[in-house]
Short mmCIF file of C-alpha atoms in Angstrom, two decimals:
data_model
loop_
_atom_site.label_atom_id
_atom_site.label_comp_id
_atom_site.label_asym_id
_atom_site.label_seq_id
_atom_site.Cartn_x
_atom_site.Cartn_y
_atom_site.Cartn_z
CA MET J 1 -74.35 9.61 -23.02
CA GLN J 2 -72.99 8.14 -26.25
CA PHE J 3 -71.35 11.48 -26.96
CA TRP J 4 -69.62 11.44 -23.56
CA LYS J 5 -68.34 7.89 -24.07
CA GLY J 6 -67.12 8.74 -27.56
CA GLY J 7 -65.21 11.72 -26.21
CA ILE J 8 -63.48 9.56 -23.63
CA VAL J 9 -62.47 7.02 -26.25
CA ARG J 10 -61.06 9.71 -28.55
CA PHE J 11 -59.12 11.22 -25.62
CA GLN J 12 -57.65 7.82 -24.71
CA VAL J 13 -56.62 7.22 -28.31
CA LYS J 14 -54.93 10.63 -28.52
CA LEU J 15 -53.16 10.06 -25.17
CA CYS J 16 -51.79 6.71 -26.33
CA CYS J 17 -50.59 8.23 -29.59
CA ALA J 18 -48.90 11.09 -27.75
CA LEU J 19 -47.14 8.69 -25.36
CA PHE J 20 -46.04 6.51 -28.27
CA LEU J 21 -44.56 9.49 -30.11
CA LEU J 22 -42.88 10.72 -26.92
CA PHE J 23 -41.08 7.43 -26.26
CA TYR J 24 -40.38 6.78 -29.95
CA HIS J 25 -38.62 10.11 -30.39
CA ALA J 26 -36.89 10.17 -26.97
CA PRO J 27 -33.09 9.95 -27.25
CA PRO J 28 -31.67 6.57 -26.13
CA VAL J 29 -29.92 6.43 -22.76
CA ALA J 30 -26.16 6.34 -23.34
CA SER J 31 -24.28 3.30 -22.06
CA GLN J 32 -21.84 4.10 -19.28
CA PRO J 33 -19.26 2.16 -17.27
CA LYS J 34 -19.40 2.27 -13.47
CA LEU J 35 -16.67 1.22 -11.03
CA VAL J 36 -18.05 -0.61 -8.00
CA ILE J 37 -15.67 -1.44 -5.12
CA ASP J 38 -16.64 -3.93 -2.43
CA LYS J 39 -15.21 -1.74 0.39
CA PRO J 40 -13.25 1.54 0.42
CA GLU J 41 -10.98 0.62 3.35
CA ILE J 42 -9.12 -2.48 4.60
CA ASP J 43 -7.39 -2.83 7.97
CA LEU J 44 -4.48 -5.29 7.89
CA GLY J 45 -4.22 -5.32 11.68
CA VAL J 46 -0.83 -5.83 13.33
CA ILE J 47 2.36 -6.28 11.29
CA PHE J 48 5.83 -6.58 12.82
CA ASN J 49 8.48 -4.31 11.33
CA GLY J 50 10.15 -6.06 8.40
CA GLY J 51 7.13 -8.17 7.51
CA SER J 52 4.61 -7.86 4.67
CA LYS J 53 0.88 -8.47 4.35
CA SER J 54 -1.32 -8.75 1.28
CA THR J 55 -5.01 -8.15 0.77
CA LYS J 56 -7.50 -7.91 -2.10
CA TRP J 57 -10.17 -5.52 -3.26
CA ILE J 58 -12.91 -6.73 -5.61
CA LEU J 59 -13.47 -4.31 -8.50
CA LYS J 60 -16.67 -4.69 -10.54
CA ASN J 61 -18.13 -2.98 -13.56
CA GLY J 62 -21.67 -2.15 -12.47
CA GLY J 63 -22.38 -0.14 -15.62
CA THR J 64 -23.60 -0.91 -19.12
CA ASP J 65 -20.40 -0.20 -21.07
CA THR J 66 -16.77 -1.40 -20.89
CA LEU J 67 -14.86 -0.13 -17.85
CA LYS J 68 -11.26 0.79 -18.66
CA PHE J 69 -8.42 1.17 -16.10
CA PHE J 70 -6.05 4.00 -17.00
CA SER J 71 -3.82 3.73 -13.92
CA ILE J 72 -3.60 2.18 -10.45
CA THR J 73 -1.07 4.08 -8.33
CA PRO J 74 -0.07 3.41 -4.69
CA SER J 75 0.80 6.47 -2.61
CA CYS J 76 3.99 4.91 -1.22
CA GLY J 77 6.83 2.75 -2.53
CA CYS J 78 6.17 0.44 0.43
CA THR J 79 2.85 -0.56 -1.16
CA ALA J 80 2.74 -2.69 -4.30
CA ALA J 81 -0.42 -3.15 -6.39
CA LYS J 82 -0.80 -6.06 -8.77
CA GLN J 83 -2.49 -4.69 -11.88
CA PRO J 84 -5.85 -6.36 -12.61
CA LYS J 85 -7.37 -6.67 -16.08
CA LYS J 86 -7.05 -3.59 -18.26
CA PHE J 87 -10.82 -3.51 -18.79
CA LEU J 88 -13.99 -5.10 -17.42
CA LEU J 89 -17.12 -5.86 -19.39
CA PRO J 90 -20.51 -4.97 -17.87
CA GLY J 91 -21.12 -7.18 -14.84
CA GLU J 92 -17.53 -8.49 -14.82
CA SER J 93 -15.32 -8.45 -11.69
CA ASP J 94 -11.60 -8.77 -10.93
CA ALA J 95 -9.39 -8.70 -7.83
CA LEU J 96 -6.85 -5.96 -7.10
CA GLU J 97 -4.08 -7.45 -4.92
CA VAL J 98 -2.13 -5.02 -2.74
CA THR J 99 0.91 -5.78 -0.54
CA PHE J 100 2.23 -3.53 2.24
CA ASN J 101 5.90 -3.86 3.25
CA SER J 102 6.32 -2.60 6.82
CA THR J 103 10.13 -2.28 6.74
CA GLY J 104 11.20 0.95 8.43
CA PHE J 105 7.74 1.86 9.73
CA ARG J 106 6.33 1.83 13.25
CA GLY J 107 3.00 2.68 14.81
CA LYS J 108 -0.30 3.23 13.02
CA GLN J 109 0.02 3.54 9.24
CA SER J 110 -2.35 4.67 6.48
CA LYS J 111 -1.49 4.01 2.83
CA TYR J 112 -3.55 4.74 -0.26
CA VAL J 113 -4.17 3.38 -3.74
CA ASN J 114 -5.49 5.72 -6.46
CA ILE J 115 -7.55 4.24 -9.30
CA HIS J 116 -8.21 6.14 -12.54
CA THR J 117 -10.89 4.76 -14.87
CA ASN J 118 -13.26 5.92 -17.60
CA ASP J 119 -16.21 6.01 -15.18
CA PRO J 120 -17.76 9.36 -16.23
CA ASN J 121 -19.37 10.02 -12.85
CA GLU J 122 -16.37 9.12 -10.67
CA PRO J 123 -13.16 8.81 -12.71
CA TYR J 124 -10.92 8.73 -9.61
CA ALA J 125 -11.39 6.35 -6.68
CA LEU J 126 -9.29 6.22 -3.50
CA LEU J 127 -8.68 3.03 -1.52
CA THR J 128 -7.31 3.15 2.03
CA LEU J 129 -5.02 0.55 3.62
CA ARG J 130 -4.41 0.68 7.37
CA ALA J 131 -2.03 -1.25 9.64
CA GLU J 132 -0.25 -1.04 12.96
CA VAL J 133 3.47 -1.79 12.84
CA LEU J 134 5.01 -3.24 16.02
CA GLU J 135 8.47 -4.49 16.97
CA GLU J 136 10.06 -7.03 19.31
CA LEU J 137 13.62 -5.82 18.84
CA GLU J 138 13.24 -2.06 18.91
CA PRO J 139 16.06 0.45 18.18
CA THR J 140 16.75 2.41 21.34
CA THR J 141 16.83 5.56 19.21
CA LYS J 142 13.16 4.90 18.28
CA THR J 143 13.99 5.16 14.58
CA SER J 144 14.84 2.59 11.91
CA ILE J 145 17.38 4.88 10.23
CA ALA J 146 20.95 5.44 11.49
CA TRP J 147 22.38 8.68 10.08
CA LEU J 148 26.19 8.60 10.15
CA GLY J 149 26.71 12.06 8.70
CA THR J 150 29.49 13.15 6.34
CA LEU J 151 32.37 10.66 6.08
CA PRO J 152 35.74 11.16 4.32
CA LEU J 153 36.62 8.74 1.54
CA GLY J 154 38.98 5.89 2.34
CA LYS J 155 38.64 6.20 6.12
CA GLN J 156 36.95 3.58 8.26
CA PHE J 157 34.10 4.71 10.48
CA GLN J 158 32.50 2.69 13.28
CA HIS J 159 29.09 3.18 14.82
CA ALA J 160 27.15 1.22 17.46
CA ILE J 161 23.38 0.72 17.21
CA SER J 162 21.44 -0.68 20.15
CA PHE J 163 18.25 -2.74 20.04
CA ARG J 164 16.03 -3.51 23.04
CA ASN J 165 13.93 -6.65 23.37
CA ILE J 166 10.49 -5.34 24.36
CA SER J 167 8.83 -8.77 24.19
CA ASN J 168 8.31 -11.17 27.12
CA ARG J 169 10.58 -13.88 25.72
CA ALA J 170 14.24 -14.24 24.77
CA VAL J 171 15.11 -13.57 21.14
CA ARG J 172 18.07 -15.25 19.49
CA ILE J 173 19.98 -13.68 16.57
CA LYS J 174 20.56 -16.39 13.98
CA LYS J 175 22.25 -14.39 11.24
CA VAL J 176 23.30 -10.85 10.27
CA THR J 177 23.35 -9.70 6.63
CA SER J 178 23.91 -6.37 4.87
CA SER J 179 22.89 -4.94 1.52
CA SER J 180 26.42 -3.88 0.53
CA PRO J 181 30.00 -5.14 1.05
CA LYS J 182 30.96 -1.60 2.16
CA LEU J 183 28.75 -2.08 5.23
CA GLY J 184 30.21 -4.41 7.87
CA VAL J 185 27.96 -5.59 10.69
CA LYS J 186 28.74 -7.55 13.88
CA VAL J 187 26.71 -8.36 17.00
CA GLU J 188 28.19 -8.68 20.48
CA THR J 189 25.93 -11.55 21.53
CA ARG J 190 23.44 -13.92 19.94
CA SER J 191 20.71 -13.95 22.57
CA VAL J 192 18.68 -11.07 24.01
CA GLY J 193 16.53 -11.62 27.10
CA PRO J 194 13.24 -9.82 27.79
CA ARG J 195 13.85 -6.09 28.37
CA ASP J 196 17.57 -6.54 27.65
CA SER J 197 19.51 -4.73 24.93
CA ILE J 198 21.95 -5.80 22.24
CA SER J 199 24.61 -3.72 20.48
CA VAL J 200 25.23 -3.99 16.73
CA ASN J 201 28.57 -2.62 15.54
CA VAL J 202 28.52 -1.11 12.06
CA THR J 203 31.71 -0.41 10.05
CA VAL J 204 31.69 1.79 6.95
CA THR J 205 34.55 2.75 4.61
CA PRO J 206 33.25 5.15 1.93
CA ASP J 207 34.91 4.68 -1.48
CA LYS J 208 32.84 7.11 -3.56
CA GLU J 209 31.42 10.59 -3.21
CA GLY J 210 27.70 11.00 -2.79
CA TYR J 211 24.76 10.00 -0.66
CA PHE J 212 24.46 6.31 0.26
CA HIS J 213 21.55 4.45 1.75
CA GLU J 214 22.35 0.90 2.89
CA GLN J 215 20.58 -1.68 5.04
CA PHE J 216 21.36 -4.54 7.36
CA PHE J 217 19.09 -7.26 8.69
CA LEU J 218 19.04 -9.25 11.90
CA GLU J 219 17.52 -12.69 11.30
CA THR J 220 15.95 -13.96 14.54
CA ASP J 221 14.13 -17.03 15.86
CA SER J 222 11.02 -14.93 16.57
CA LYS J 223 7.83 -15.99 14.79
CA ASN J 224 6.49 -12.45 15.09
CA GLN J 225 9.56 -10.64 13.76
CA PRO J 226 11.95 -13.03 12.00
CA ILE J 227 13.64 -10.11 10.20
CA VAL J 228 14.68 -6.90 11.97
CA PRO J 229 15.67 -4.26 9.36
CA MET J 230 17.84 -1.18 9.90
CA ARG J 231 18.84 1.52 7.41
CA VAL J 232 22.25 3.19 7.46
CA SER J 233 22.73 6.48 5.59
CA PHE J 234 25.81 8.65 5.07
CA ILE J 235 27.50 11.02 2.61
CA GLY J 236 30.93 10.21 1.22
CA VAL J 237 33.17 13.25 0.65
CA LYS J 238 36.79 13.86 -0.30
CA GLY J 239 39.05 14.30 2.70
CA ASN J 240 41.28 17.33 3.33
#
């Protein structure tokens, strides 16, 4: 009986020594950063064409080493991302602020933000931004770009663009502005009733060769869509 007990004790001692040597000689676990995002997708809801909305993602370092941001790149020029800290210590968080400008868009939109970090397991992360762009004064052509074609230099060209009030209230035009002195803009009336249309007369006199991309804006009394944007594009060429 004593022999049996002594054998058990010697076995336990050897097992403890073996476990001690195993853990003593085991290589240490390497510290690693880890990007943790509170949610992969944000829906901004409804935005009226010409307006902007901002939102925030919370970025956290859930790892054990410093998390470094190499780049944060939106997929579209209509989306601006405010760069957070260049690095986060373990357990530290920061907010990534993103703004979507709806000018020129309509309908359901999906925009993306790509994040590149030193997270060894997932160096690239993709954030999704969704919105639905609506209008009160809608171009009757169903597009926010008026293509005037090829225009000879020095000659005046006129073009009419119609907008329809698809809301259930009258909309008043308070002011009309353009992005360039070469683009003249006039409206025939200052008030548009529900389901009625308004005509905007555009005058262009090209003075240089090349492709031009200008804009004009209708400032309204609408709380939903105080700014109605419209792009005007053309190519200036030498006349015969």
